[in-house]
PDB file of C-alpha atoms in Angstrom:
ATOM      1  CA  MET A   1       0.242   0.077   0.374  1.00 44.00           C
ATOM      2  CA  CYS A   2       2.788   2.333   1.000  1.00 46.00           C
ATOM      3  CA  ALA A   3       4.959   1.502  -2.017  1.00 40.00           C
ATOM      4  CA  ALA A   4       1.897   2.389  -4.196  1.00 44.00           C
ATOM      5  CA  TYR A   5       0.413   5.614  -2.431  1.00 44.00           C
ATOM      6  CA  ASN A   6       4.640   7.123  -2.699  1.00 44.00           C
ATOM      7  CA  LEU A   7       4.040   6.683  -6.697  1.00 49.00           C
ATOM      8  CA  SER A   8       0.550   7.995  -7.042  1.00 79.00           C
ATOM      9  CA  ILE A   9       0.002  11.310  -4.406  1.00 86.00           C
ATOM     10  CA  PRO A  10       2.206  13.876  -4.325  1.00 89.00           C
ATOM     11  CA  HIS A  11       4.283  14.718  -1.408  1.00 93.00           C
ATOM     12  CA  LEU A  12       4.631  18.442  -0.504  1.00 92.00           C
ATOM     13  CA  LYS A  13       7.872  20.358  -2.415  1.00 92.00           C
ATOM     14  CA  VAL A  14      10.371  22.689  -0.402  1.00 91.00           C
ATOM     15  CA  GLY A  15       9.226  25.656  -1.039  1.00 89.00           C
ATOM     16  CA  GLN A  16       5.553  25.030  -1.796  1.00 90.00           C
ATOM     17  CA  LYS A  17       2.696  26.513   0.039  1.00 89.00           C
ATOM     18  CA  VAL A  18       0.295  24.212   1.024  1.00 89.00           C
ATOM     19  CA  SER A  19      -2.339  26.223  -0.163  1.00 84.00           C
ATOM     20  CA  ASP A  20      -0.914  25.329  -3.728  1.00 85.00           C
ATOM     21  CA  TRP A  21      -0.451  21.563  -2.664  1.00 91.00           C
ATOM     22  CA  ARG A  22      -3.957  20.273  -0.916  1.00 87.00           C
ATOM     23  CA  THR A  23      -5.670  20.552  -4.179  1.00 86.00           C
ATOM     24  CA  LEU A  24      -3.462  17.845  -5.990  1.00 90.00           C
ATOM     25  CA  TYR A  25      -3.668  16.012  -2.900  1.00 92.00           C
ATOM     26  CA  THR A  26      -7.159  15.880  -2.080  1.00 90.00           C
ATOM     27  CA  SER A  27      -7.477  14.928  -5.817  1.00 88.00           C
ATOM     28  CA  ALA A  28      -4.859  12.328  -5.461  1.00 89.00           C
ATOM     29  CA  THR A  29      -6.848  10.988  -2.301  1.00 90.00           C
ATOM     30  CA  ALA A  30     -10.274  11.079  -3.976  1.00 88.00           C
ATOM     31  CA  LEU A  31     -10.785   6.760  -4.071  1.00 88.00           C
ATOM     32  CA  LEU A  32      -9.559   6.439  -0.156  1.00 90.00           C
ATOM     33  CA  GLU A  33     -11.472   6.156   3.031  1.00 92.00           C
ATOM     34  CA  GLU A  34     -11.630   9.856   5.088  1.00 92.00           C
ATOM     35  CA  LYS A  35      -9.452   8.195   7.525  1.00 93.00           C
ATOM     36  CA  GLN A  36      -7.305   6.969   4.935  1.00 92.00           C
ATOM     37  CA  LYS A  37      -6.706  10.176   3.566  1.00 92.00           C
ATOM     38  CA  VAL A  38      -5.952  12.200   7.110  1.00 94.00           C
ATOM     39  CA  ASP A  39      -3.713   8.998   8.073  1.00 94.00           C
ATOM     40  CA  PHE A  40      -1.583   9.331   5.273  1.00 92.00           C
ATOM     41  CA  LEU A  41      -1.015  13.635   5.646  1.00 94.00           C
ATOM     42  CA  PRO A  42       2.671  12.563   7.680  1.00 94.00           C
ATOM     43  CA  VAL A  43       4.001  10.578   5.055  1.00 92.00           C
ATOM     44  CA  ALA A  44       3.033  12.854   2.382  1.00 93.00           C
ATOM     45  CA  VAL A  45       4.732  15.985   4.325  1.00 93.00           C
ATOM     46  CA  ASP A  46       7.978  14.287   4.995  1.00 90.00           C
ATOM     47  CA  ARG A  47      10.151  17.687   3.952  1.00 91.00           C
ATOM     48  CA  SER A  48      11.668  17.958   7.334  1.00 92.00           C
ATOM     49  CA  THR A  49      10.875  16.246  10.827  1.00 92.00           C
ATOM     50  CA  ALA A  50       8.749  20.037  12.070  1.00 92.00           C
ATOM     51  CA  ASP A  51       6.601  19.595   9.100  1.00 92.00           C
ATOM     52  CA  GLN A  52       5.867  15.921   9.326  1.00 93.00           C
ATOM     53  CA  LYS A  53       5.184  16.734  13.190  1.00 93.00           C
ATOM     54  CA  TRP A  54       2.725  19.062  12.298  1.00 93.00           C
ATOM     55  CA  ALA A  55       1.175  16.568  10.114  1.00 93.00           C
ATOM     56  CA  ALA A  56       0.831  14.405  12.856  1.00 94.00           C
ATOM     57  CA  GLU A  57      -1.054  17.025  15.034  1.00 94.00           C
ATOM     58  CA  ALA A  58      -3.492  17.794  12.065  1.00 92.00           C
ATOM     59  CA  ALA A  59      -3.944  14.260  11.316  1.00 94.00           C
ATOM     60  CA  LYS A  60      -5.456  14.507  14.501  1.00 94.00           C
ATOM     61  CA  HIS A  61      -8.688  15.588  12.892  1.00 93.00           C
ATOM     62  CA  ASP A  62     -12.193  13.815  12.086  1.00 93.00           C
ATOM     63  CA  THR A  63     -12.100  15.337   8.457  1.00 93.00           C
ATOM     64  CA  LEU A  64      -9.318  15.620   5.341  1.00 93.00           C
ATOM     65  CA  LYS A  65     -10.865  19.313   5.183  1.00 89.00           C
ATOM     66  CA  ASP A  66     -10.079  20.145   8.852  1.00 90.00           C
ATOM     67  CA  ALA A  67      -6.642  18.364   8.973  1.00 92.00           C
ATOM     68  CA  LEU A  68      -5.398  20.516   6.178  1.00 91.00           C
ATOM     69  CA  ASN A  69      -6.955  23.775   7.460  1.00 87.00           C
ATOM     70  CA  GLU A  70      -4.417  23.453  10.372  1.00 90.00           C
ATOM     71  CA  LEU A  71      -1.558  22.243   8.280  1.00 91.00           C
ATOM     72  CA  GLN A  72      -2.171  25.190   6.235  1.00 87.00           C
ATOM     73  CA  ILE A  73      -2.083  27.714   9.279  1.00 87.00           C
ATOM     74  CA  ARG A  74       0.818  25.857  10.925  1.00 89.00           C
ATOM     75  CA  LEU A  75       3.553  26.091   7.738  1.00 91.00           C
ATOM     76  CA  ASP A  76       1.562  29.289   5.624  1.00 85.00           C
ATOM     77  CA  GLY A  77       0.746  31.247   8.532  1.00 82.00           C
ATOM     78  CA  LYS A  78      -2.564  32.317   8.864  1.00 76.00           C
ATOM     79  CA  LYS A  79      -2.821  35.630   7.651  1.00 77.00           C
ATOM     80  CA  THR A  80      -5.075  38.203   9.345  1.00 85.00           C
ATOM     81  CA  ARG A  81      -8.497  39.336   7.938  1.00 88.00           C
ATOM     82  CA  PHE A  82      -6.971  42.846   7.100  1.00 91.00           C
ATOM     83  CA  ALA A  83      -3.822  41.303   5.024  1.00 87.00           C
ATOM     84  CA  ALA A  84      -6.172  39.798   3.360  1.00 87.00           C
ATOM     85  CA  MET A  85      -8.171  42.306   2.225  1.00 92.00           C
ATOM     86  CA  THR A  86      -5.467  44.414   1.420  1.00 92.00           C
ATOM     87  CA  GLU A  87      -3.973  41.550  -0.736  1.00 90.00           C
ATOM     88  CA  PHE A  88      -7.503  41.018  -2.605  1.00 92.00           C
ATOM     89  CA  PHE A  89      -7.668  44.555  -3.877  1.00 92.00           C
ATOM     90  CA  ARG A  90      -4.272  44.242  -5.403  1.00 92.00           C
ATOM     91  CA  LEU A  91      -4.756  41.653  -6.986  1.00 91.00           C
ATOM     92  CA  LYS A  92      -3.675  41.801 -10.680  1.00 89.00           C
ATOM     93  CA  PRO A  93      -3.413  39.405 -13.703  1.00 86.00           C
ATOM     94  CA  ARG A  94       0.112  38.045 -13.894  1.00 76.00           C
ATOM     95  CA  GLY A  95      -0.125  38.171 -17.798  1.00 66.00           C
ATOM     96  CA  ASN A  96      -1.453  41.287 -19.937  1.00 62.00           C
ATOM     97  CA  LYS A  97      -3.381  38.895 -22.068  1.00 66.00           C
ATOM     98  CA  MET A  98      -6.287  38.023 -20.614  1.00 64.00           C
ATOM     99  CA  LEU A  99      -7.983  35.982 -23.477  1.00 65.00           C
ATOM    100  CA  ASN A 100      -5.447  33.589 -22.817  1.00 76.00           C
ATOM    101  CA  GLN A 101      -7.530  30.774 -20.916  1.00 80.00           C
ATOM    102  CA  HIS A 102      -4.074  29.887 -18.429  1.00 82.00           C
ATOM    103  CA  THR A 103      -3.808  33.702 -17.530  1.00 84.00           C
ATOM    104  CA  LEU A 104      -7.767  33.769 -16.921  1.00 88.00           C
ATOM    105  CA  SER A 105      -7.583  30.492 -14.725  1.00 88.00           C
ATOM    106  CA  THR A 106      -4.808  31.403 -12.766  1.00 87.00           C
ATOM    107  CA  PHE A 107      -6.319  34.849 -12.142  1.00 90.00           C
ATOM    108  CA  PHE A 108      -9.721  33.368 -11.387  1.00 91.00           C
ATOM    109  CA  PHE A 109      -8.565  30.824  -8.673  1.00 89.00           C
ATOM    110  CA  GLU A 110      -5.848  33.629  -6.977  1.00 89.00           C
ATOM    111  CA  VAL A 111      -8.816  35.988  -6.619  1.00 92.00           C
ATOM    112  CA  LEU A 112     -11.032  33.049  -5.083  1.00 91.00           C
ATOM    113  CA  GLU A 113      -8.418  31.748  -2.761  1.00 87.00           C
ATOM    114  CA  VAL A 114      -7.646  35.303  -1.355  1.00 89.00           C
ATOM    115  CA  GLY A 115     -10.790  36.364  -1.275  1.00 92.00           C
ATOM    116  CA  LYS A 116     -11.939  33.528   0.866  1.00 89.00           C
ATOM    117  CA  GLN A 117      -9.144  34.117   3.476  1.00 85.00           C
ATOM    118  CA  ALA A 118     -10.474  37.532   3.715  1.00 90.00           C
ATOM    119  CA  GLU A 119     -13.743  36.041   4.253  1.00 91.00           C
ATOM    120  CA  LEU A 120     -15.730  37.991   1.479  1.00 94.00           C
ATOM    121  CA  THR A 121     -18.511  36.890  -0.337  1.00 95.00           C
ATOM    122  CA  ASN A 122     -18.779  35.421  -3.966  1.00 94.00           C
ATOM    123  CA  ASP A 123     -20.237  37.917  -5.281  1.00 94.00           C
ATOM    124  CA  VAL A 124     -17.402  40.186  -3.973  1.00 95.00           C
ATOM    125  CA  ILE A 125     -14.959  37.702  -5.918  1.00 95.00           C
ATOM    126  CA  ALA A 126     -16.812  37.614  -9.081  1.00 94.00           C
ATOM    127  CA  MET A 127     -16.604  41.228  -9.220  1.00 95.00           C
ATOM    128  CA  LYS A 128     -12.825  41.081  -8.244  1.00 94.00           C
ATOM    129  CA  PHE A 129     -12.586  38.529 -11.365  1.00 93.00           C
ATOM    130  CA  LEU A 130     -14.565  40.704 -13.534  1.00 92.00           C
ATOM    131  CA  GLU A 131     -12.470  43.882 -12.975  1.00 90.00           C
ATOM    132  CA  TYR A 132      -9.822  43.147 -15.616  1.00 88.00           C
ATOM    133  CA  ILE A 133     -12.000  41.443 -18.126  1.00 90.00           C
ATOM    134  CA  PRO A 134     -12.291  42.788 -21.544  1.00 87.00           C
ATOM    135  CA  GLY A 135     -16.100  43.871 -21.743  1.00 87.00           C
ATOM    136  CA  ALA A 136     -16.419  43.768 -17.700  1.00 90.00           C
ATOM    137  CA  THR A 137     -19.652  46.103 -17.720  1.00 91.00           C
ATOM    138  CA  ARG A 138     -21.309  44.059 -20.224  1.00 91.00           C
ATOM    139  CA  LEU A 139     -20.934  40.760 -18.768  1.00 92.00           C
ATOM    140  CA  TYR A 140     -22.093  42.051 -15.193  1.00 93.00           C
ATOM    141  CA  SER A 141     -25.392  43.381 -16.616  1.00 93.00           C
ATOM    142  CA  ASP A 142     -25.949  40.318 -18.331  1.00 93.00           C
ATOM    143  CA  ASN A 143     -25.053  38.048 -15.276  1.00 93.00           C
ATOM    144  CA  GLU A 144     -26.327  41.229 -12.595  1.00 92.00           C
ATOM    145  CA  LYS A 145     -29.281  38.414 -11.339  1.00 93.00           C
ATOM    146  CA  GLU A 146     -26.581  36.058 -10.380  1.00 93.00           C
ATOM    147  CA  ILE A 147     -23.916  37.991  -8.762  1.00 94.00           C
ATOM    148  CA  ILE A 148     -25.222  38.368  -5.206  1.00 93.00           C
ATOM    149  CA  GLY A 149     -24.722  37.939  -2.237  1.00 90.00           C
ATOM    150  CA  GLU A 150     -26.444  34.457  -1.800  1.00 93.00           C
ATOM    151  CA  MET A 151     -24.030  33.273  -4.649  1.00 94.00           C
ATOM    152  CA  THR A 152     -22.934  29.793  -4.225  1.00 94.00           C
ATOM    153  CA  ASP A 153     -19.401  28.173  -4.988  1.00 92.00           C
ATOM    154  CA  PRO A 154     -20.920  26.191  -8.114  1.00 93.00           C
ATOM    155  CA  LYS A 155     -22.709  29.179  -9.247  1.00 94.00           C
ATOM    156  CA  LEU A 156     -19.404  31.247  -9.062  1.00 94.00           C
ATOM    157  CA  ILE A 157     -17.460  28.370 -10.882  1.00 94.00           C
ATOM    158  CA  GLU A 158     -20.596  28.798 -13.691  1.00 94.00           C
ATOM    159  CA  PHE A 159     -19.985  32.085 -13.813  1.00 94.00           C
ATOM    160  CA  PHE A 160     -15.956  31.707 -14.699  1.00 94.00           C
ATOM    161  CA  ASP A 161     -17.190  29.491 -17.320  1.00 94.00           C
ATOM    162  CA  VAL A 162     -19.857  31.963 -18.580  1.00 93.00           C
ATOM    163  CA  VAL A 163     -16.201  34.632 -19.012  1.00 92.00           C
ATOM    164  CA  LYS A 164     -14.324  32.517 -20.503  1.00 91.00           C
ATOM    165  CA  GLU A 165     -17.024  31.107 -23.227  1.00 90.00           C
ATOM    166  CA  ARG A 166     -17.663  35.033 -24.120  1.00 88.00           C
ATOM    167  CA  LEU A 167     -13.452  35.719 -23.912  1.00 86.00           C
ATOM    168  CA  SER A 168     -13.110  32.751 -26.351  1.00 84.00           C
ATOM    169  CA  LYS A 169     -15.248  34.146 -28.665  1.00 82.00           C
ATOM    170  CA  MET A 170     -13.896  37.039 -28.401  1.00 78.00           C
ATOM    171  CA  LYS A 171     -10.385  35.444 -29.140  1.00 66.00           C
ATOM    172  CA  ASP A 172     -11.973  34.401 -32.402  1.00 58.00           C
ATOM    173  CA  GLU A 173     -13.085  37.615 -33.471  1.00 55.00           C
ATOM    174  CA  VAL A 174      -9.581  39.059 -33.120  1.00 49.00           C
ATOM    175  CA  LEU A 175      -7.925  35.864 -35.007  1.00 42.00           C
ATOM    176  CA  VAL A 176     -10.151  36.632 -37.923  1.00 42.00           C
ATOM    177  CA  ASP A 177      -9.574  40.265 -38.198  1.00 43.00           C
ATOM    178  CA  THR A 178      -5.626  39.633 -38.246  1.00 41.00           C
ATOM    179  CA  ILE A 179      -6.453  36.841 -41.178  1.00 37.00           C
ATOM    180  CA  ALA A 180      -8.218  39.422 -42.607  1.00 41.00           C
ATOM    181  CA  GLU A 181      -5.288  41.556 -42.709  1.00 44.00           C
ATOM    182  CA  GLU A 182      -2.927  38.899 -43.613  1.00 41.00           C
ATOM    183  CA  VAL A 183      -5.078  37.990 -47.184  1.00 40.00           C
ATOM    184  CA  PHE A 184      -5.040  41.943 -47.642  1.00 39.00           C
ATOM    185  CA  HIS A 185      -1.531  42.256 -47.288  1.00 43.00           C
ATOM    186  CA  VAL A 186       1.022  42.927 -50.296  1.00 41.00           C
ATOM    187  CA  ASN A 187       4.026  40.644 -50.641  1.00 45.00           C
ATOM    188  CA  SER A 188       6.776  42.879 -52.009  1.00 42.00           C
ATOM    189  CA  ALA A 189       9.135  39.970 -53.007  1.00 44.00           C
ATOM    190  CA  SER A 190       6.425  38.289 -55.181  1.00 42.00           C
ATOM    191  CA  GLU A 191       4.045  41.313 -56.163  1.00 45.00           C
ATOM    192  CA  GLU A 192       3.874  44.865 -57.147  1.00 46.00           C
ATOM    193  CA  ARG A 193       4.357  46.976 -54.202  1.00 56.00           C
ATOM    194  CA  VAL A 194       1.581  49.072 -55.223  1.00 59.00           C
ATOM    195  CA  PRO A 195      -1.022  48.100 -57.473  1.00 64.00           C
ATOM    196  CA  ARG A 196      -1.313  49.762 -61.283  1.00 68.00           C
ATOM    197  CA  TRP A 197      -4.464  51.320 -61.039  1.00 65.00           C
ATOM    198  CA  ALA A 198      -3.219  52.863 -57.698  1.00 69.00           C
ATOM    199  CA  GLU A 199      -0.453  54.534 -59.513  1.00 70.00           C
ATOM    200  CA  ASN A 200      -2.874  55.936 -62.322  1.00 69.00           C
ATOM    201  CA  LEU A 201      -4.519  57.583 -59.839  1.00 70.00           C
ATOM    202  CA  GLN A 202      -1.686  58.997 -57.875  1.00 73.00           C
ATOM    203  CA  ALA A 203      -0.255  60.248 -61.357  1.00 75.00           C
ATOM    204  CA  GLU A 204      -3.422  61.786 -61.834  1.00 74.00           C
ATOM    205  CA  VAL A 205      -3.990  63.186 -58.524  1.00 74.00           C
ATOM    206  CA  SER A 206      -0.397  64.609 -59.000  1.00 77.00           C
ATOM    207  CA  ALA A 207      -1.219  66.278 -62.230  1.00 75.00           C
ATOM    208  CA  LEU A 208      -4.156  68.108 -60.815  1.00 74.00           C
ATOM    209  CA  LYS A 209      -2.424  69.242 -58.326  1.00 73.00           C
ATOM    210  CA  SER A 210       0.800  70.602 -60.638  1.00 74.00           C
ATOM    211  CA  SER A 211      -2.080  72.331 -62.911  1.00 70.00           C
ATOM    212  CA  LEU A 212      -3.791  73.915 -59.871  1.00 70.00           C
ATOM    213  CA  LYS A 213      -0.177  75.433 -58.857  1.00 70.00           C
ATOM    214  CA  ASN A 214       0.146  76.245 -62.565  1.00 67.00           C
ATOM    215  CA  ILE A 215      -3.135  78.568 -62.277  1.00 63.00           C
ATOM    216  CA  SER A 216      -2.681  79.821 -58.836  1.00 61.00           C
ATOM    217  CA  SER A 217       1.041  81.263 -59.590  1.00 60.00           C
ATOM    218  CA  THR A 218      -0.069  82.610 -63.292  1.00 57.00           C
ATOM    219  CA  GLU A 219      -2.999  84.457 -61.057  1.00 54.00           C
ATOM    220  CA  SER A 220      -0.385  85.703 -58.754  1.00 54.00           C
ATOM    221  CA  THR A 221       1.597  86.899 -61.300  1.00 53.00           C
ATOM    222  CA  SER A 222      -1.363  88.816 -62.650  1.00 51.00           C
ATOM    223  CA  ASP A 223      -1.912  90.606 -59.708  1.00 52.00           C
ATOM    224  CA  ASP A 224       1.628  91.705 -59.750  1.00 50.00           C
ATOM    225  CA  GLN A 225       1.608  93.257 -63.306  1.00 49.00           C
ATOM    226  CA  ASN A 226      -1.418  94.625 -62.623  1.00 48.00           C
ATOM    227  CA  LYS A 227       0.111  96.945 -60.006  1.00 49.00           C
ATOM    228  CA  ALA A 228       3.172  97.312 -61.624  1.00 49.00           C
ATOM    229  CA  PHE A 229       3.845 101.038 -63.284  1.00 48.00           C
ATOM    230  CA  TYR A 230       6.063 101.686 -65.637  1.00 51.00           C
ATOM    231  CA  TYR A 231       8.031 104.845 -67.062  1.00 51.00           C
ATOM    232  CA  LYS A 232      10.629 105.453 -69.793  1.00 54.00           C
ATOM    233  CA  LYS A 233      13.907 107.522 -69.640  1.00 57.00           C
ATOM    234  CA  ASP A 234      16.704 107.748 -72.313  1.00 63.00           C
ATOM    235  CA  GLY A 235      14.651 104.860 -74.488  1.00 62.00           C
ATOM    236  CA  LYS A 236      14.605 102.574 -71.361  1.00 61.00           C
ATOM    237  CA  SER A 237      11.884 101.531 -69.403  1.00 60.00           C
ATOM    238  CA  TYR A 238      11.962 101.641 -65.562  1.00 55.00           C
ATOM    239  CA  LYS A 239       9.511  99.890 -63.001  1.00 56.00           C
ATOM    240  CA  LYS A 240       8.082 102.104 -60.032  1.00 55.00           C
ATOM    241  CA  LYS A 241       7.122 101.183 -56.947  1.00 56.00           C
ATOM    242  CA  SER A 242       3.963 100.031 -56.354  1.00 58.00           C
ATOM    243  CA  TYR A 243       1.569 101.640 -53.976  1.00 62.00           C
ATOM    244  CA  GLY A 244      -1.467 100.133 -51.998  1.00 66.00           C
ATOM    245  CA  PRO A 245      -4.940 102.107 -52.049  1.00 78.00           C
ATOM    246  CA  CYS A 246      -5.296 105.834 -50.461  1.00 81.00           C
ATOM    247  CA  SER A 247      -7.143 106.288 -47.765  1.00 78.00           C
ATOM    248  CA  ILE A 248      -8.724 109.327 -49.172  1.00 78.00           C
ATOM    249  CA  CYS A 249     -10.195 108.215 -52.613  1.00 80.00           C
ATOM    250  CA  LYS A 250      -9.626 104.337 -52.343  1.00 76.00           C
ATOM    251  CA  LYS A 251      -7.807 104.229 -55.432  1.00 78.00           C
ATOM    252  CA  ASP A 252      -4.218 103.017 -56.325  1.00 74.00           C
ATOM    253  CA  ASN A 253      -0.700 104.147 -57.553  1.00 74.00           C
ATOM    254  CA  HIS A 254      -0.014 107.188 -55.167  1.00 75.00           C
ATOM    255  CA  THR A 255      -0.485 108.185 -51.768  1.00 78.00           C
ATOM    256  CA  GLU A 256      -2.473 110.490 -49.419  1.00 76.00           C
ATOM    257  CA  LYS A 257       0.432 113.380 -49.674  1.00 77.00           C
ATOM    258  CA  LYS A 258      -0.786 113.300 -53.612  1.00 79.00           C
ATOM    259  CA  CYS A 259      -4.141 112.151 -53.374  1.00 82.00           C
ATOM    260  CA  PHE A 260      -6.407 115.216 -55.807  1.00 77.00           C
ATOM    261  CA  LYS A 261      -8.472 114.556 -53.314  1.00 79.00           C
ATOM    262  CA  ARG A 262      -6.963 115.870 -50.552  1.00 81.00           C
ATOM    263  CA  VAL A 263      -8.393 118.744 -48.781  1.00 82.00           C
ATOM    264  CA  CYS A 264      -6.030 122.175 -47.856  1.00 83.00           C
ATOM    265  CA  GLU A 265      -5.916 122.853 -44.201  1.00 80.00           C
ATOM    266  CA  LYS A 266      -5.708 127.003 -45.025  1.00 77.00           C
ATOM    267  CA  CYS A 267      -8.477 127.755 -47.855  1.00 81.00           C
ATOM    268  CA  GLY A 268     -10.739 124.115 -47.379  1.00 77.00           C
ATOM    269  CA  GLY A 269      -9.926 123.891 -51.005  1.00 78.00           C
ATOM    270  CA  ARG A 270      -9.101 119.990 -52.648  1.00 80.00           C
ATOM    271  CA  GLY A 271      -5.957 118.935 -54.382  1.00 76.00           C
ATOM    272  CA  HIS A 272      -3.349 120.815 -52.943  1.00 78.00           C
ATOM    273  CA  ASP A 273      -1.476 121.674 -49.437  1.00 78.00           C
ATOM    274  CA  ALA A 274      -1.320 124.580 -47.222  1.00 77.00           C
ATOM    275  CA  ASP A 275       2.145 125.612 -47.812  1.00 80.00           C
ATOM    276  CA  LYS A 276       1.287 125.908 -51.451  1.00 78.00           C
ATOM    277  CA  CYS A 277      -1.990 127.364 -50.862  1.00 80.00           C
ATOM    278  CA  ALA A 278      -2.862 130.307 -53.521  1.00 73.00           C
ATOM    279  CA  SER A 279      -5.898 131.254 -51.857  1.00 71.00           C
ATOM    280  CA  ARG A 280      -6.752 134.246 -49.455  1.00 64.00           C
ATOM    281  CA  ILE A 281      -9.862 132.653 -47.915  1.00 58.00           C
ATOM    282  CA  LYS A 282      -9.808 131.514 -44.850  1.00 56.00           C
ATOM    283  CA  ASN A 283     -11.596 128.156 -43.893  1.00 54.00           C
ATOM    284  CA  ARG A 284     -13.643 127.586 -40.746  1.00 50.00           C
ATOM    285  CA  ASN A 285     -11.080 127.006 -38.442  1.00 51.00           C
ATOM    286  CA  GLY A 286      -7.735 128.618 -40.340  1.00 47.00           C
ATOM    287  CA  LYS A 287      -6.785 132.797 -40.449  1.00 47.00           C
ATOM    288  CA  ARG A 288      -5.584 133.742 -43.654  1.00 45.00           C
TER     289      ARG A 288
END
């Protein structure tokens, strides 16, 4: 019996937590009677003399669950509820890709274990599990009637399956999109980098841009010519400086000092300045 037992039931390894190992031990001893499951604990927990003695103390319990609970407290250390609560709300997935089934399962059981240590109800554990799930709001809304304070352990596992199935569909959609992109991807080694029709369209666009640029340039040159003035001296043409519109008459080609509508401050007449005024008539504000 012992030889067969040593080959089939896992022993507690150095550095391994009882909280991680107890699931394996429970599964491996599922076909044994309750007393046998408890009595075999000192044999499986043989990594040190002290650990084996604690296992013997734990084996005094009548049920495997109680025995493993005591062994876990002795070897792993008991967390206070406050410490477990703090750890619970700080939990994050170890991988960023929650569509990966291994990452999803690992995170779920971490949340479940620490949540139980913090004495939290299953609805709180379910919502913590949803925190880093893509589409969490929709998942919660669709399952809100099940995520309640009275949520049982089987219901919590069912909810995990619902999330897993939803993420599996999302993963398939991402895969389809990826395949579609790869189908339309051009292989530069075997095909033209740009389709012929695209090259023709690009050439037409370039020609249109060039045409518009020439039109704009022509219009600009025409405007400049309209503003340019020339005069001849000694048989040669010279370009005069162009002026903007006069602020008095609103016409081009001269300044306010040369405007024929400028008003004389002495006589109030137009077209000359006071220093060249020949009139003896004084205006309203001036003198002779």
